[in-house]
Short mmCIF file of C-alpha atoms in Angstrom, two decimals:
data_model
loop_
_atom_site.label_atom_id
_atom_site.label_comp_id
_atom_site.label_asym_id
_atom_site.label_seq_id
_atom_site.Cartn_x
_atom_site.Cartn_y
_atom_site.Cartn_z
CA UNK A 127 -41.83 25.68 34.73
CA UNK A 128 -38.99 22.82 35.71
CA UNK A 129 -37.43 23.24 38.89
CA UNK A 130 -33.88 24.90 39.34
CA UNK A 131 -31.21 21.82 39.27
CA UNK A 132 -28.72 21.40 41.97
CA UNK A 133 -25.91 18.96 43.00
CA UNK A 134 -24.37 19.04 46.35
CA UNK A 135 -21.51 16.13 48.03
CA UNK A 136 -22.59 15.46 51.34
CA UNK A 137 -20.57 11.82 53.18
CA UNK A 138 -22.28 9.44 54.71
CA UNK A 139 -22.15 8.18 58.28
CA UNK A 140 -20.14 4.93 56.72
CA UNK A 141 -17.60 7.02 55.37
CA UNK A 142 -18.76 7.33 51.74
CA UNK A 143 -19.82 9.87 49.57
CA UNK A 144 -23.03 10.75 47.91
CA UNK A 145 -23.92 12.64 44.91
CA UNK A 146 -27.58 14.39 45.27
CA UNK A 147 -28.60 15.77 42.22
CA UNK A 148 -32.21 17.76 42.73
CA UNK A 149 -34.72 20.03 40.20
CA UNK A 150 -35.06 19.23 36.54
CA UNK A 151 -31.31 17.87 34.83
CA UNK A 152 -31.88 18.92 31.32
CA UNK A 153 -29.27 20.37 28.33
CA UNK A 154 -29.20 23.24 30.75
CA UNK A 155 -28.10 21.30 34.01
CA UNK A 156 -25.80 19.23 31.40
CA UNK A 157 -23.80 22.44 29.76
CA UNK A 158 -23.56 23.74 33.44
CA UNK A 159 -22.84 20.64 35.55
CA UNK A 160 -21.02 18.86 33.21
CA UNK A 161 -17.25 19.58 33.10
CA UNK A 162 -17.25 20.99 36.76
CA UNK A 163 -18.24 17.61 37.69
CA UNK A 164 -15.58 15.63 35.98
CA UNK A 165 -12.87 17.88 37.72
CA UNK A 166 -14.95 16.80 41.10
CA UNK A 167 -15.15 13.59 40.95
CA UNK A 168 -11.85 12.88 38.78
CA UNK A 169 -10.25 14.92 42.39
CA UNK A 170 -11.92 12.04 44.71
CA UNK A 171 -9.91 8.81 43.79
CA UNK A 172 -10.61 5.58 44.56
CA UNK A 173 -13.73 6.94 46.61
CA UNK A 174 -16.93 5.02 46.88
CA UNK A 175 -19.81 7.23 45.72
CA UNK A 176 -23.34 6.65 45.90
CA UNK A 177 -25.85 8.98 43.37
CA UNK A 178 -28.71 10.27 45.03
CA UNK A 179 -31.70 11.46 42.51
CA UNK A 180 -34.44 11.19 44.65
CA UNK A 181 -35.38 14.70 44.20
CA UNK A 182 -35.09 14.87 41.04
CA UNK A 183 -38.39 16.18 39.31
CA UNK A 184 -37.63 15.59 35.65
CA UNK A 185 -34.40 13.36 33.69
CA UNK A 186 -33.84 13.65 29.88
CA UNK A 187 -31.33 12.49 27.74
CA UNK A 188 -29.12 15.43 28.38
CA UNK A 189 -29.77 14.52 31.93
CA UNK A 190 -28.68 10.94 31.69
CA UNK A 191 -26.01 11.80 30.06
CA UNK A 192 -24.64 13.42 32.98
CA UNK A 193 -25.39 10.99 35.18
CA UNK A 194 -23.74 8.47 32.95
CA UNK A 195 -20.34 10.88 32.74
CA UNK A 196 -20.01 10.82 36.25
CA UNK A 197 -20.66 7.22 36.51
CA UNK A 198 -17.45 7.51 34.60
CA UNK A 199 -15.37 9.62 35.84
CA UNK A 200 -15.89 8.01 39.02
CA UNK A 201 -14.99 4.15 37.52
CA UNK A 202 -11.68 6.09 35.73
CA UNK A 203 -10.66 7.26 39.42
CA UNK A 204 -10.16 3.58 40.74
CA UNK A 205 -13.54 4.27 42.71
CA UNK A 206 -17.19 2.94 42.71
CA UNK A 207 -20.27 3.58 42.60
CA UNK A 208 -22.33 0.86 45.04
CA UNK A 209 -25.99 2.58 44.52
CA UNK A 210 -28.18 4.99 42.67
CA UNK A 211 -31.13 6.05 44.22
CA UNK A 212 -34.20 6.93 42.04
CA UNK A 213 -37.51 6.54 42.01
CA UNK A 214 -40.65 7.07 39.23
CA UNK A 215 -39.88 8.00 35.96
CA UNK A 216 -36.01 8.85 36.72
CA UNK A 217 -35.71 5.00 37.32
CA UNK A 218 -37.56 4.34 34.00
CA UNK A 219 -35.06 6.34 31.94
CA UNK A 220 -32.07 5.25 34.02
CA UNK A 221 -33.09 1.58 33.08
CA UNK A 222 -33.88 2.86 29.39
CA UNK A 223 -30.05 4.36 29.42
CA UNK A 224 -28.99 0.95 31.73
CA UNK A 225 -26.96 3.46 33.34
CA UNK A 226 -27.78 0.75 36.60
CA UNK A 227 -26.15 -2.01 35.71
CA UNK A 228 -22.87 0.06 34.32
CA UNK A 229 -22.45 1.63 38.23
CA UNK A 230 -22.31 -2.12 39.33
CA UNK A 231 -18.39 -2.72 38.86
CA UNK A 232 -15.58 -0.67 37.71
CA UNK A 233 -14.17 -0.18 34.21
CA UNK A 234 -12.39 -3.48 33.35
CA UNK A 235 -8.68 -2.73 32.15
CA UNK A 236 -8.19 -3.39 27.38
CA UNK A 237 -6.52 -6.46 27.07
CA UNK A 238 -3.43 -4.83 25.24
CA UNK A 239 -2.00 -8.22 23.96
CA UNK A 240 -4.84 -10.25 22.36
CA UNK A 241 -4.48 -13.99 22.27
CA UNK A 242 -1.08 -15.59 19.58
CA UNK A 243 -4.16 -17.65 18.70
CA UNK A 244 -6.44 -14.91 17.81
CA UNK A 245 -3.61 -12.54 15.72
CA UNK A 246 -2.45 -15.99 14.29
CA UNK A 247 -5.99 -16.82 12.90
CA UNK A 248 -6.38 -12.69 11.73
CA UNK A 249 -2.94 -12.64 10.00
CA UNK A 250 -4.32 -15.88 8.40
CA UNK A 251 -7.71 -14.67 6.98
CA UNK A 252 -5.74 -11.41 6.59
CA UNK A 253 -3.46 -13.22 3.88
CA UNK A 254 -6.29 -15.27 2.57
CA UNK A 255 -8.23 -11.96 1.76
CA UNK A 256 -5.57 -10.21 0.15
CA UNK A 257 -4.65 -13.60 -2.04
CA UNK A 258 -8.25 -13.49 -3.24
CA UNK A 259 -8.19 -9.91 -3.85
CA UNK A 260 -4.82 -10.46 -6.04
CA UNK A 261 -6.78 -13.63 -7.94
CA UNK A 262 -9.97 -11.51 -8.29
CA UNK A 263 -7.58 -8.92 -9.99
CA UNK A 264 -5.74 -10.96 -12.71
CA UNK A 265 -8.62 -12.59 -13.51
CA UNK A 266 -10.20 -9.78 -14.13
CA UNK A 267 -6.75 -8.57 -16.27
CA UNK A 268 -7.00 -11.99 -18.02
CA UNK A 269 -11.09 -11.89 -19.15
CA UNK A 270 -10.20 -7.72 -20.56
CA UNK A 271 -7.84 -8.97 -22.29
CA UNK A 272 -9.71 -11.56 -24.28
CA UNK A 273 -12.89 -9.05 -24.40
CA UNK A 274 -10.18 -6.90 -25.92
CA UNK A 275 -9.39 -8.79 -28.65
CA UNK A 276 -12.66 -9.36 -29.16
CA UNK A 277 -13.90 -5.90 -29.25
CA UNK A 278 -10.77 -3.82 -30.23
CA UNK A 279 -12.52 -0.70 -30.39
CA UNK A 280 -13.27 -1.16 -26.66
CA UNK A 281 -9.59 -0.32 -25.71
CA UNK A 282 -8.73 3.23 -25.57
CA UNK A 283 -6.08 3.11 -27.87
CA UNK A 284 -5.25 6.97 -26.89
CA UNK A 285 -4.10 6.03 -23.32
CA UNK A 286 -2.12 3.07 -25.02
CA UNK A 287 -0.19 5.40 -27.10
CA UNK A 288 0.71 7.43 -24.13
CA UNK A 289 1.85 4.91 -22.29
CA UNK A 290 3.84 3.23 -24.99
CA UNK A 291 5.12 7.01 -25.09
CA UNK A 292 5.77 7.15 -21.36
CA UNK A 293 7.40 3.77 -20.50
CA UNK A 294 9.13 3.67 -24.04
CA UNK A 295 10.24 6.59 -25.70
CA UNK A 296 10.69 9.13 -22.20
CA UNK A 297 12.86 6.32 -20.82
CA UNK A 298 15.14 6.18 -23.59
CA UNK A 299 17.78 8.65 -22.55
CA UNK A 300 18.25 6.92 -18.87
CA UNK A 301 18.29 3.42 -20.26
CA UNK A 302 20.77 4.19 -22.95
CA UNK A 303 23.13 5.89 -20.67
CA UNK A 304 22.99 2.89 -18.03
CA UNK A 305 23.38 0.15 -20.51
CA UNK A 306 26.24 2.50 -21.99
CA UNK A 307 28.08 2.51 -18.83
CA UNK A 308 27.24 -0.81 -17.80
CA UNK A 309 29.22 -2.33 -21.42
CA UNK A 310 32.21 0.39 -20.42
CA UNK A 311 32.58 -0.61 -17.21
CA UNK A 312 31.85 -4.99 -18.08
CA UNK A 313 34.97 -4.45 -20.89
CA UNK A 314 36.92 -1.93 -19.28
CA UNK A 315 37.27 -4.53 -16.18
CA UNK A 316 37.31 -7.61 -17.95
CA UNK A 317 40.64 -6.30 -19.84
CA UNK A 318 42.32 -6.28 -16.72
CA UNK A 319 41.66 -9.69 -16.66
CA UNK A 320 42.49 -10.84 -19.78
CA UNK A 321 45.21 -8.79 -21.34
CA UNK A 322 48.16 -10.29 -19.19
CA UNK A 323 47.00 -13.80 -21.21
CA UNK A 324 46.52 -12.22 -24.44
CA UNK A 325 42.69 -12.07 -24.45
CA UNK A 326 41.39 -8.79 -25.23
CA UNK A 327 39.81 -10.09 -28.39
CA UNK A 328 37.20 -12.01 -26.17
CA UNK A 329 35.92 -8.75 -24.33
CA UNK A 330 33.81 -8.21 -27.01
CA UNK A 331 32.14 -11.21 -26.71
CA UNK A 332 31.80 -11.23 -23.08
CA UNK A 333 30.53 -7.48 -23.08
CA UNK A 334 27.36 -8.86 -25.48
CA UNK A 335 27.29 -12.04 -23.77
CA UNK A 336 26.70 -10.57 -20.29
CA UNK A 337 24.65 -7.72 -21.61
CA UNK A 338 21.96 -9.30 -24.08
CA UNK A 339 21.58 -12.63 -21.86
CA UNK A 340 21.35 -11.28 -18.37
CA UNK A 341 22.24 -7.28 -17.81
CA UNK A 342 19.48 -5.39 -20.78
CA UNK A 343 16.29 -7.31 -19.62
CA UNK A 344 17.26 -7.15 -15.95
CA UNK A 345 18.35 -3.74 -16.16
CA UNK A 346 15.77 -2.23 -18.70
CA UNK A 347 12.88 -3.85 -16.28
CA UNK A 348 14.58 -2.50 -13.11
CA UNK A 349 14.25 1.40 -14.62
CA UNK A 350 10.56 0.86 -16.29
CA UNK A 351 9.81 0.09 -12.48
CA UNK A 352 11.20 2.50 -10.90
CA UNK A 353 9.76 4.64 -13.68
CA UNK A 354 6.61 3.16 -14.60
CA UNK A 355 5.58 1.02 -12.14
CA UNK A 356 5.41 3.93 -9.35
CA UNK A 357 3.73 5.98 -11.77
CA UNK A 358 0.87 3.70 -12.24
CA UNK A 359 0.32 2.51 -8.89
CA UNK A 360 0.25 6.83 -7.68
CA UNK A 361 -1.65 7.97 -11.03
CA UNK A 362 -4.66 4.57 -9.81
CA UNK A 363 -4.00 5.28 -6.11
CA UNK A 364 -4.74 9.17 -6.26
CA UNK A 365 -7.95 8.20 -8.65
CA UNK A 366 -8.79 5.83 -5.59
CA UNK A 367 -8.65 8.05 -3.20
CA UNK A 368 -10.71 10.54 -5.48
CA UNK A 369 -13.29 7.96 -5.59
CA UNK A 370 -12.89 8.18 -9.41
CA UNK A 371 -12.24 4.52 -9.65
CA UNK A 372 -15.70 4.05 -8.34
CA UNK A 373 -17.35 6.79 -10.27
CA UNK A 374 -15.85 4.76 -13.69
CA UNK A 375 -18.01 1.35 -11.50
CA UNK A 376 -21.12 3.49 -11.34
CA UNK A 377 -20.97 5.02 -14.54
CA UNK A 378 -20.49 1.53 -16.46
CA UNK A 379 -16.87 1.42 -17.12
CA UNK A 380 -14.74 -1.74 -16.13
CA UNK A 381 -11.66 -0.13 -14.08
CA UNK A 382 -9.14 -2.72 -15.34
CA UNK A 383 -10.27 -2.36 -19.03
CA UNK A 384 -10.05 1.29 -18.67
CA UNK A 385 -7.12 1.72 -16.97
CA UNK A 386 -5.42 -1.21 -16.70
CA UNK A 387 -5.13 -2.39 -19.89
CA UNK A 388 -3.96 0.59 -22.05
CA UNK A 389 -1.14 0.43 -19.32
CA UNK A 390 -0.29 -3.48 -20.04
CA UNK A 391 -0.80 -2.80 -23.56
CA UNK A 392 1.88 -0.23 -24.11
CA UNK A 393 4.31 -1.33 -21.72
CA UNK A 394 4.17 -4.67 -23.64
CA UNK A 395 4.77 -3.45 -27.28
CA UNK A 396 8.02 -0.64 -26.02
CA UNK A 397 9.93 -2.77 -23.16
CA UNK A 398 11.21 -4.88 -25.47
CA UNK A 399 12.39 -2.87 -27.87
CA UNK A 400 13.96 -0.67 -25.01
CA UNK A 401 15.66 -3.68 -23.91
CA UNK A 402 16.94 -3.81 -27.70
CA UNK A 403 18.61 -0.48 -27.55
CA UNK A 404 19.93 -1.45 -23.90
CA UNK A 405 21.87 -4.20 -26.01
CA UNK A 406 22.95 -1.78 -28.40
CA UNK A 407 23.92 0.86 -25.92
CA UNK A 408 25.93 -2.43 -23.83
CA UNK A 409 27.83 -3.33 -26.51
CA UNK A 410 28.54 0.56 -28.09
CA UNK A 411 30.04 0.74 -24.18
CA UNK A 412 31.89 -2.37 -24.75
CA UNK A 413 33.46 -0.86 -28.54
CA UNK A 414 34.12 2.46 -26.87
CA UNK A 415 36.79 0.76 -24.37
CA UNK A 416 38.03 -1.65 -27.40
CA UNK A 417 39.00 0.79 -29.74
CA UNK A 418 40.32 3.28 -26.93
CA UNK A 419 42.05 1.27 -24.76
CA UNK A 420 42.50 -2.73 -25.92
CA UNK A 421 43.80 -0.97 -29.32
CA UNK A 422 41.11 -2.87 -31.46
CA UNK A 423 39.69 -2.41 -34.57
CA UNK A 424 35.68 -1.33 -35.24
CA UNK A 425 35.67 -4.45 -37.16
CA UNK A 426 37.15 -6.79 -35.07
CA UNK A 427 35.39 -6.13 -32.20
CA UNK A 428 31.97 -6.36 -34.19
CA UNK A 429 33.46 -9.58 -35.83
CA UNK A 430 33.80 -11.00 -32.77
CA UNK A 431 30.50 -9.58 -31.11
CA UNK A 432 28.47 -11.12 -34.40
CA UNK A 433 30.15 -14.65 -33.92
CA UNK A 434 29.57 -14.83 -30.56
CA UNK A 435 26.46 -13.91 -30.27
CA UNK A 436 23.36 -16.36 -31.69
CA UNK A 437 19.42 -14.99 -32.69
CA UNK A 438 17.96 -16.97 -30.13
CA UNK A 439 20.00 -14.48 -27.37
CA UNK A 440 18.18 -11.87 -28.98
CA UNK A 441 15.36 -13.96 -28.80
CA UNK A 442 15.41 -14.69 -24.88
CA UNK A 443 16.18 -11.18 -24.33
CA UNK A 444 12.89 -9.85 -26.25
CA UNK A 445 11.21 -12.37 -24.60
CA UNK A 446 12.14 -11.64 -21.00
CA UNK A 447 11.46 -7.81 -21.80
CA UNK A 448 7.75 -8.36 -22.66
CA UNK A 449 7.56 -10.68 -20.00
CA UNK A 450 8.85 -8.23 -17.20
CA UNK A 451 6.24 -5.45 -18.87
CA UNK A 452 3.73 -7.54 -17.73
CA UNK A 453 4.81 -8.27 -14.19
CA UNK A 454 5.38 -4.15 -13.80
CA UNK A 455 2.32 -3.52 -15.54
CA UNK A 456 0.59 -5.96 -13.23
CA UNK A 457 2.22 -4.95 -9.96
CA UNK A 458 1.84 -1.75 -10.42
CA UNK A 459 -1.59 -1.16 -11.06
CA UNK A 460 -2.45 -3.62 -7.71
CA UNK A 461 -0.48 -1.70 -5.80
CA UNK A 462 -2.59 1.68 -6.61
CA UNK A 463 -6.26 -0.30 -6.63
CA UNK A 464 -4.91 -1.62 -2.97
CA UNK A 465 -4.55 2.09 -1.50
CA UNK A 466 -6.34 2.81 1.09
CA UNK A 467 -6.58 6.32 3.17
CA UNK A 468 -4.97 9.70 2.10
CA UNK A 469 -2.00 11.02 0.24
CA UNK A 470 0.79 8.79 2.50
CA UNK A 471 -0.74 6.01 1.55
CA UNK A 472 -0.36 6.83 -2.66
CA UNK A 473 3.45 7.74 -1.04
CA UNK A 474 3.51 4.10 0.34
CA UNK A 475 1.39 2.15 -2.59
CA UNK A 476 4.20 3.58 -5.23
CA UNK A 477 7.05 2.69 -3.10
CA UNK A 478 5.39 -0.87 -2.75
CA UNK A 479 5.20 -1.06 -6.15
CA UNK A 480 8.75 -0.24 -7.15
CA UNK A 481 10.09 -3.00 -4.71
CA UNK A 482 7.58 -5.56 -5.48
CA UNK A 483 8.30 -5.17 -9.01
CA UNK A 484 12.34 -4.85 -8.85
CA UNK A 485 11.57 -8.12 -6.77
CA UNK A 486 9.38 -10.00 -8.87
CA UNK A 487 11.74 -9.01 -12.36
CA UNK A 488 14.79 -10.50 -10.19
CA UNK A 489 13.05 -13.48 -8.91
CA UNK A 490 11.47 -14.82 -12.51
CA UNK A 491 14.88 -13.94 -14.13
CA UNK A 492 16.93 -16.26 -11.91
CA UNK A 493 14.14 -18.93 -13.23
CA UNK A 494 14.73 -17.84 -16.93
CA UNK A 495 18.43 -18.22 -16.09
CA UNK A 496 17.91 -21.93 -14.79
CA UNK A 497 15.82 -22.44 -17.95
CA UNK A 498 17.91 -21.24 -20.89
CA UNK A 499 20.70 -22.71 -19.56
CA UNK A 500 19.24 -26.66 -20.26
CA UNK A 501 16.98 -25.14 -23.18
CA UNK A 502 20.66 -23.75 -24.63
#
């Protein structure tokens, strides 16, 4: 039968302390020993304090365990611990644990601000990992697609009838009312303008100027990612987190051509004719303050809206809307394959995408502005 375990303080005739541990420290000694201990010690600070387990008869992990908490405890205090006394088989396992060597000097303090070097060279591989990741992604976008057209029947033309449905037809109502306002308010200010020099006549053609050029594509692809784009990267981010993305891996299925491209797909076919109706809604804005408050006629103002305006507008506006499809598209389904962690981080993944995507649509229009100006 093991021996009943002890402890006992007893100070030394240099002033320090020792810690004699005696019988058999087991799970039992540990569950009764430990937490008493702690508040011991933890009360002695900056004390020097020797372990004595000289008479102990039998150490197991439980019992080295303890040892090695108030090896601790003691280090945390701002104290040390200059010698351990054992002998036999308790200085076997104490060497198995190396609980000698860790009584040898104090707890050296974290390093709380790691080397400019060192968080330079991590933000660096940081960025170079995530650039890879992005590259890794639209090439994978780029060989679905021509697999795609190679094996039609391997898209899921369901999902890219819902989406067309979802980006296209359900944002209808909110893109027509913008674009409405946007040609009321464009003519309504522009009269002020013009009318004291006899101009009114050329609101019309600076309403669908302004609106099929610049203001439908910019503002159709602003609303598809607020709309869209946030709903792609929560709808791939909660599947992520759901590990559903990697079920789809381990079943067989290519994520991107499964949920990727029905997305692309259908956000490429209804953006531009959205941003169609956004120039139709513009100008009906435009004709609403021309007939109510510049005192024109319907056909005058559409006189002057058809003369001003040339097929290759139309054309540059189409074009920009598919174009911006594919950046939200795009965008939005990295930012939901990039989440990482629990529901905040779907939160944060759909907010990224809705500013990376109002960014990217701004940044490539100024280019398409720089470019149809010399191509015009």
């Amino acid at each position: 039968m093991a021996a009943e375990s002890s402890y006992a303080f007893h100070k030394e005739d240099d002033g320090g302390m020792v810690l004699a541990f005696s019988g058999s420290l087991d799970h039992d000694a540990h569950g009764r020993f430990s937490l008493v201990l702690r508040k011991a010690l933890a009360a002695n600070k900056k004390a020097a304090v020797s372990l004595d387990l000289t008479e102990v008869t039998h150490l197991d992990d439980f019992g080295a365990l303890l040892v090695d908490d108030a090896i601790n405890t003691i280090l945390k205090a701002g104290g040390t611990c200059p010698e351990i006394r054992a002998s036999g088989e308790v200085r076997d396992v104490l060497d198995l644990f190396k609980l000698s060597e860790a009584s040898k000097a104090p707890l050296a303090p974290k390093n709380r601000l790691p080397n400019p070097v060192i968080r330079l060279g991590g933000a660096v591989l940081d960025g170079l990992a995530q650039y890879r990741d992005i590259a890794r992604y639209t090439g994978s976008i780029v060989f679905c697609l021509f697999y795609a057209l190679a094996h039609p029947r391997s898209v899921r033309w369901g999902d890219v009838i819902t989406s067309m449905r979802q980006v296209g037809v359900d944002a209808v109502p909110i893109v027509g009312l913008i674009s409405f306002l946007l040609g009321f308010i464009i003519a309504f200010m522009s009269s002020a303008q013009l009318a004291p020099f006899g101009g009114n006549l050329f609101v019309a053609s600076l309403v669908s100027l302004a609106m099929v050029r610049e203001l439908s594509p910019i503002m159709t692809a602003i609303v598809v990612s607020g709309r869209s784009g946030s709903a792609f990267a929560s709808e791939i981010g909660t599947m992520k987190i759901n590990e559903e993305v990697n079920a789809l891996a381990v079943m067989g299925f290519d994520p991107v051509l499964f949920l990727v491209i029905p997305k692309l797909l259908g956000s490429f076919v209804v953006v531009p004719i959205l941003t169609l109706f956004s120039c139709l809604f513009g100008v009906f804005g435009g004709l609403v303050v021309g007939l109510l408050v510049l005192n024109l006629t319907y056909e005058t103002y559409i006189n002057q809206t058809i003369k001003y305006l040339e097929m290759n507008h139309i054309i540059w506006a189409v074009g920009k809307g598919a174009f911006f499809s594919v950046l939200i598209s795009w965008i939005g389904c990295l930012r939901g394959f990039q989440v990482r962690g629990g529901a905040v981080a779907v939160g944060a993944a759909a907010t990224s995408a809705v500013v990376s995507g109002i960014f990217l649509v701004i940044f490539w229009d100024s280019i398409f502005a720089f470019i149809q100006l010399y191509w015009d």
